[in-house]
XYZ file of C-alpha atoms in Angstrom:
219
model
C 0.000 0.000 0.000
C 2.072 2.977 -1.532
C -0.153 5.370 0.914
C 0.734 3.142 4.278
C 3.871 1.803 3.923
C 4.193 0.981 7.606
C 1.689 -1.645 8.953
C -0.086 0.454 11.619
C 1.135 -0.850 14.890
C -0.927 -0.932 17.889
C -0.018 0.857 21.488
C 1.371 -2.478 22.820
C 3.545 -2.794 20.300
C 4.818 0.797 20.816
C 6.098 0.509 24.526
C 9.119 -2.633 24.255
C 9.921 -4.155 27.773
C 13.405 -5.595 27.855
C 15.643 -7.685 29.836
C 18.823 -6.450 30.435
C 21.550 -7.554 27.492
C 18.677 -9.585 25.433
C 17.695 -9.008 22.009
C 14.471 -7.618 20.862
C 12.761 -6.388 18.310
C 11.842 -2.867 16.748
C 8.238 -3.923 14.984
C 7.984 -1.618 12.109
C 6.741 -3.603 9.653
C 6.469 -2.614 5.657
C 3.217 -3.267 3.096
C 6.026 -3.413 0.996
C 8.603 -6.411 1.422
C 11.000 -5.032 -0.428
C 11.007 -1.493 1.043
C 14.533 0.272 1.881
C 13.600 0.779 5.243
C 15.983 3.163 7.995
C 16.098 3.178 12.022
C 16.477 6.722 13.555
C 17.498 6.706 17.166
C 16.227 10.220 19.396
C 19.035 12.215 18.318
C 18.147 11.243 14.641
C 21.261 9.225 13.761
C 20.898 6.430 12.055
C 20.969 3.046 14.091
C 22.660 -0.053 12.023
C 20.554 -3.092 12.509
C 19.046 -6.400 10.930
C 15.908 -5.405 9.702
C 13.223 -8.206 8.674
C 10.008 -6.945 6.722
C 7.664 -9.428 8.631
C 8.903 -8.545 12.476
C 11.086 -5.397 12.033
C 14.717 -4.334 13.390
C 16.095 -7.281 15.660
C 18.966 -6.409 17.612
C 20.395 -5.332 21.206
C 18.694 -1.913 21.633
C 19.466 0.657 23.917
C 16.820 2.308 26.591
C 15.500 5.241 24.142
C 12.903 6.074 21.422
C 13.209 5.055 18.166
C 11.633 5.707 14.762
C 11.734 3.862 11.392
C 11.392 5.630 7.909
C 11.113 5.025 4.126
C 10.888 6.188 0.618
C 8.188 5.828 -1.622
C 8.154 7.429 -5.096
C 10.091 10.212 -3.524
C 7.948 10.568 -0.705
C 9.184 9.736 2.786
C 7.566 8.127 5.321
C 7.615 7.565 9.292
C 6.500 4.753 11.343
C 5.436 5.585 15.040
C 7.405 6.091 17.647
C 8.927 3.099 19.769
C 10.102 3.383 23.542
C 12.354 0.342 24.641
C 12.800 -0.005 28.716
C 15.860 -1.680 30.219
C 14.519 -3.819 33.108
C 17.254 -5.319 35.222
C 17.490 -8.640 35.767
C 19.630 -11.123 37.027
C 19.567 -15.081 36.628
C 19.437 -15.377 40.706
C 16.777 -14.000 42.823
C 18.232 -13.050 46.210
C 15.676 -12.628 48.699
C 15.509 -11.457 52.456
C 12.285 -11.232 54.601
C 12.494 -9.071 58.042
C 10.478 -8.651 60.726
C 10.705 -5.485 63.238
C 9.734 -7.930 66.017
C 8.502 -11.364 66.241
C 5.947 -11.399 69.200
C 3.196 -8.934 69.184
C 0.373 -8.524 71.645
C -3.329 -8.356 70.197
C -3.733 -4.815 68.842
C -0.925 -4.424 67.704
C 0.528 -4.031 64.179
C 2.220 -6.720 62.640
C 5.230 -5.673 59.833
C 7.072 -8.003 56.945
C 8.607 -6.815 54.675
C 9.879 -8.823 51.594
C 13.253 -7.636 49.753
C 14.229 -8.678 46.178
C 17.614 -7.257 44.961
C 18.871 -6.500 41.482
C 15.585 -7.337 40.106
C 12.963 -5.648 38.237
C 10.536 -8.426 36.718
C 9.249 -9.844 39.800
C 6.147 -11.831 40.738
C 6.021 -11.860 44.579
C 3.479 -13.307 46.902
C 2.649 -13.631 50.497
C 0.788 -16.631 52.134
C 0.258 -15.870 55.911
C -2.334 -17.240 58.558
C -4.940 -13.655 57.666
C -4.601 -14.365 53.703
C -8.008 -15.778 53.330
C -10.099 -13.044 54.816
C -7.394 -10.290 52.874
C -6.555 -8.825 56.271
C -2.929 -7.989 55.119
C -1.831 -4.463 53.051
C 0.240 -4.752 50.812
C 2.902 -1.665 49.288
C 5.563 -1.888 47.095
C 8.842 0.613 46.705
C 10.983 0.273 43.870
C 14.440 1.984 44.795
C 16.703 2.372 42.273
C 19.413 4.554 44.233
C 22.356 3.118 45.251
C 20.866 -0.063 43.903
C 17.735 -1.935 42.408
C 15.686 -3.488 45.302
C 11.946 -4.102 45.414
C 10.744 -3.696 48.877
C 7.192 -5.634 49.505
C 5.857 -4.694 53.133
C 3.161 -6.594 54.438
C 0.959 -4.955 57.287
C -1.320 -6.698 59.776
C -3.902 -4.329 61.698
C -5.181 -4.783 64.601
C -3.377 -8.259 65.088
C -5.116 -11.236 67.261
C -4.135 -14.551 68.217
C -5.010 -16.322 65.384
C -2.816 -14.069 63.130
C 0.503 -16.172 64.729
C 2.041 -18.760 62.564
C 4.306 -18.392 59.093
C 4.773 -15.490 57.344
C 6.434 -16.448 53.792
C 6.890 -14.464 50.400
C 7.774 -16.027 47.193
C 9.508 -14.504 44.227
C 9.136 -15.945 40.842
C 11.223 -14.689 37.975
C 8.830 -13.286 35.780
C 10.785 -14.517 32.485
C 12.685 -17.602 34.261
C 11.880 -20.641 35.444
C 13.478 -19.670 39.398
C 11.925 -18.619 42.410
C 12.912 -17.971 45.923
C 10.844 -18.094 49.107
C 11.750 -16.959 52.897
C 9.562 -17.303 55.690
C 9.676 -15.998 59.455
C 7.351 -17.411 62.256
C 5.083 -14.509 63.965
C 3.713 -15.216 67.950
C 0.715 -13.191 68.654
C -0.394 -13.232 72.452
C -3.507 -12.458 74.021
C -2.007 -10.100 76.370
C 1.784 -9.179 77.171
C 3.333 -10.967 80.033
C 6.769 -10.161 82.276
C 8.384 -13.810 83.563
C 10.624 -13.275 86.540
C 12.868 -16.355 87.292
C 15.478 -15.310 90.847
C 18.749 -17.125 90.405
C 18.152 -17.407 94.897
C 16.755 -18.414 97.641
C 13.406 -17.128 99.273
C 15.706 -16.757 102.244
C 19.351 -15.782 101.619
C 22.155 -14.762 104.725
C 25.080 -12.318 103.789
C 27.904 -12.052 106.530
C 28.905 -8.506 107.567
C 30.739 -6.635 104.800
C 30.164 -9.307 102.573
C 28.902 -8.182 98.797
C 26.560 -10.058 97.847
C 24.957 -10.398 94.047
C 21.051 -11.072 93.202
C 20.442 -12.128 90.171
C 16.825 -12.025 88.353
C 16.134 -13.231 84.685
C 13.612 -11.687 83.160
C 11.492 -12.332 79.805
């Protein structure tokens, strides 16, 4: 079609997620199989790629905008505009999972959060004892600065009893077949307690200028 030389490309196809160091693919397509067809990067130099008439430019990309254009009868042409993202992403999925505390009385508000490092495509989820009745909140920070880390923090409200038992989150690469999980085991008591445990007698004797030491544990 000499009047739409590009195949019009839908806005999905316009916005190109990418793994770090993979290949992808710059889908400007052509009516015209034959077409001469050019890549122009944001700063309208010419990028030097494979180009294919059925998928487009195939190559390793960087983070920018990019435009494709052609000639016909004299006439030039441009494609939309493409944006590729760089996500980061490693092969590993380290994972920690921290708790402020432990023990909690009822009332109180239970915190977990849920760290993923150098990672940007991330599936995470939690399973914990209030899952079913979708008592937890859940936010997410994505910090960039010094380093990538996803930060997943899990908040309980008004905590009882039967919120105690595992807290886990698992990752699952969103491109790769890995995953990582961490758990940490959360008490909740009706009410807080003080246990005293003397390391002496009820009755103890101390000689005249004697020093003397009493010892108490407490929990």
């Amino acid at each position: 079609d000499p009047d739409m030389p590009f195949v019009p490309s839908i806005p999905e196809d316009q916005f190109i997620l990418v793994e770090e160091g993979d290949p992808t693919v710059i889908p400007c397509r052509t009516s015209d199989p034959n077409a001469q067809v050019t890549l122009i990067n944001s700063l309208d130099k010419a990028v030097y790629a494979l180009y294919d008439s059925k998928q487009g430019f195939i190559g390793n990309f960087p983070a920018g905008s990019y435009t494709c254009k052609t000639m016909v009868k004299g006439v030039e042409f441009k494609s939309d505009e493409f944006l590729i993202y760089i996500l980061k992403a490693t092969s590993q999925l380290p994972v920690e999972i921290e708790a402020l505390k432990t023990v909690y009385k009822t009332g109180e508000t239970i915190v977990v959060t849920c760290v993923v490092f150098d990672n940007e495509v991330v599936n995470l989820q939690w399973n914990y004892p209030g899952k079913v009745k979708e008592k937890g909140l859940i936010k997410l920070d994505d910090i960039k600065v010094p380093s990538q880390k996803l930060v997943y923090t899990l908040t309980i409200p008004e905590a009882s009893v039967k919120d105690t038992g595992d807290y886990e989150c698992t990752a699952r690469h969103a491109t790769k077949e890995v995953k990582e999980n961490k758990k940490v085991v959360i008490t909740v008591h009706d009410k807080g307690f003080v246990h005293l445990e003397p390391q002496f007698s009820p009755l103890e004797a101390v000689n005249l200028h004697e020093v003397k030491n009493f010892v108490v544990d407490v929990q």
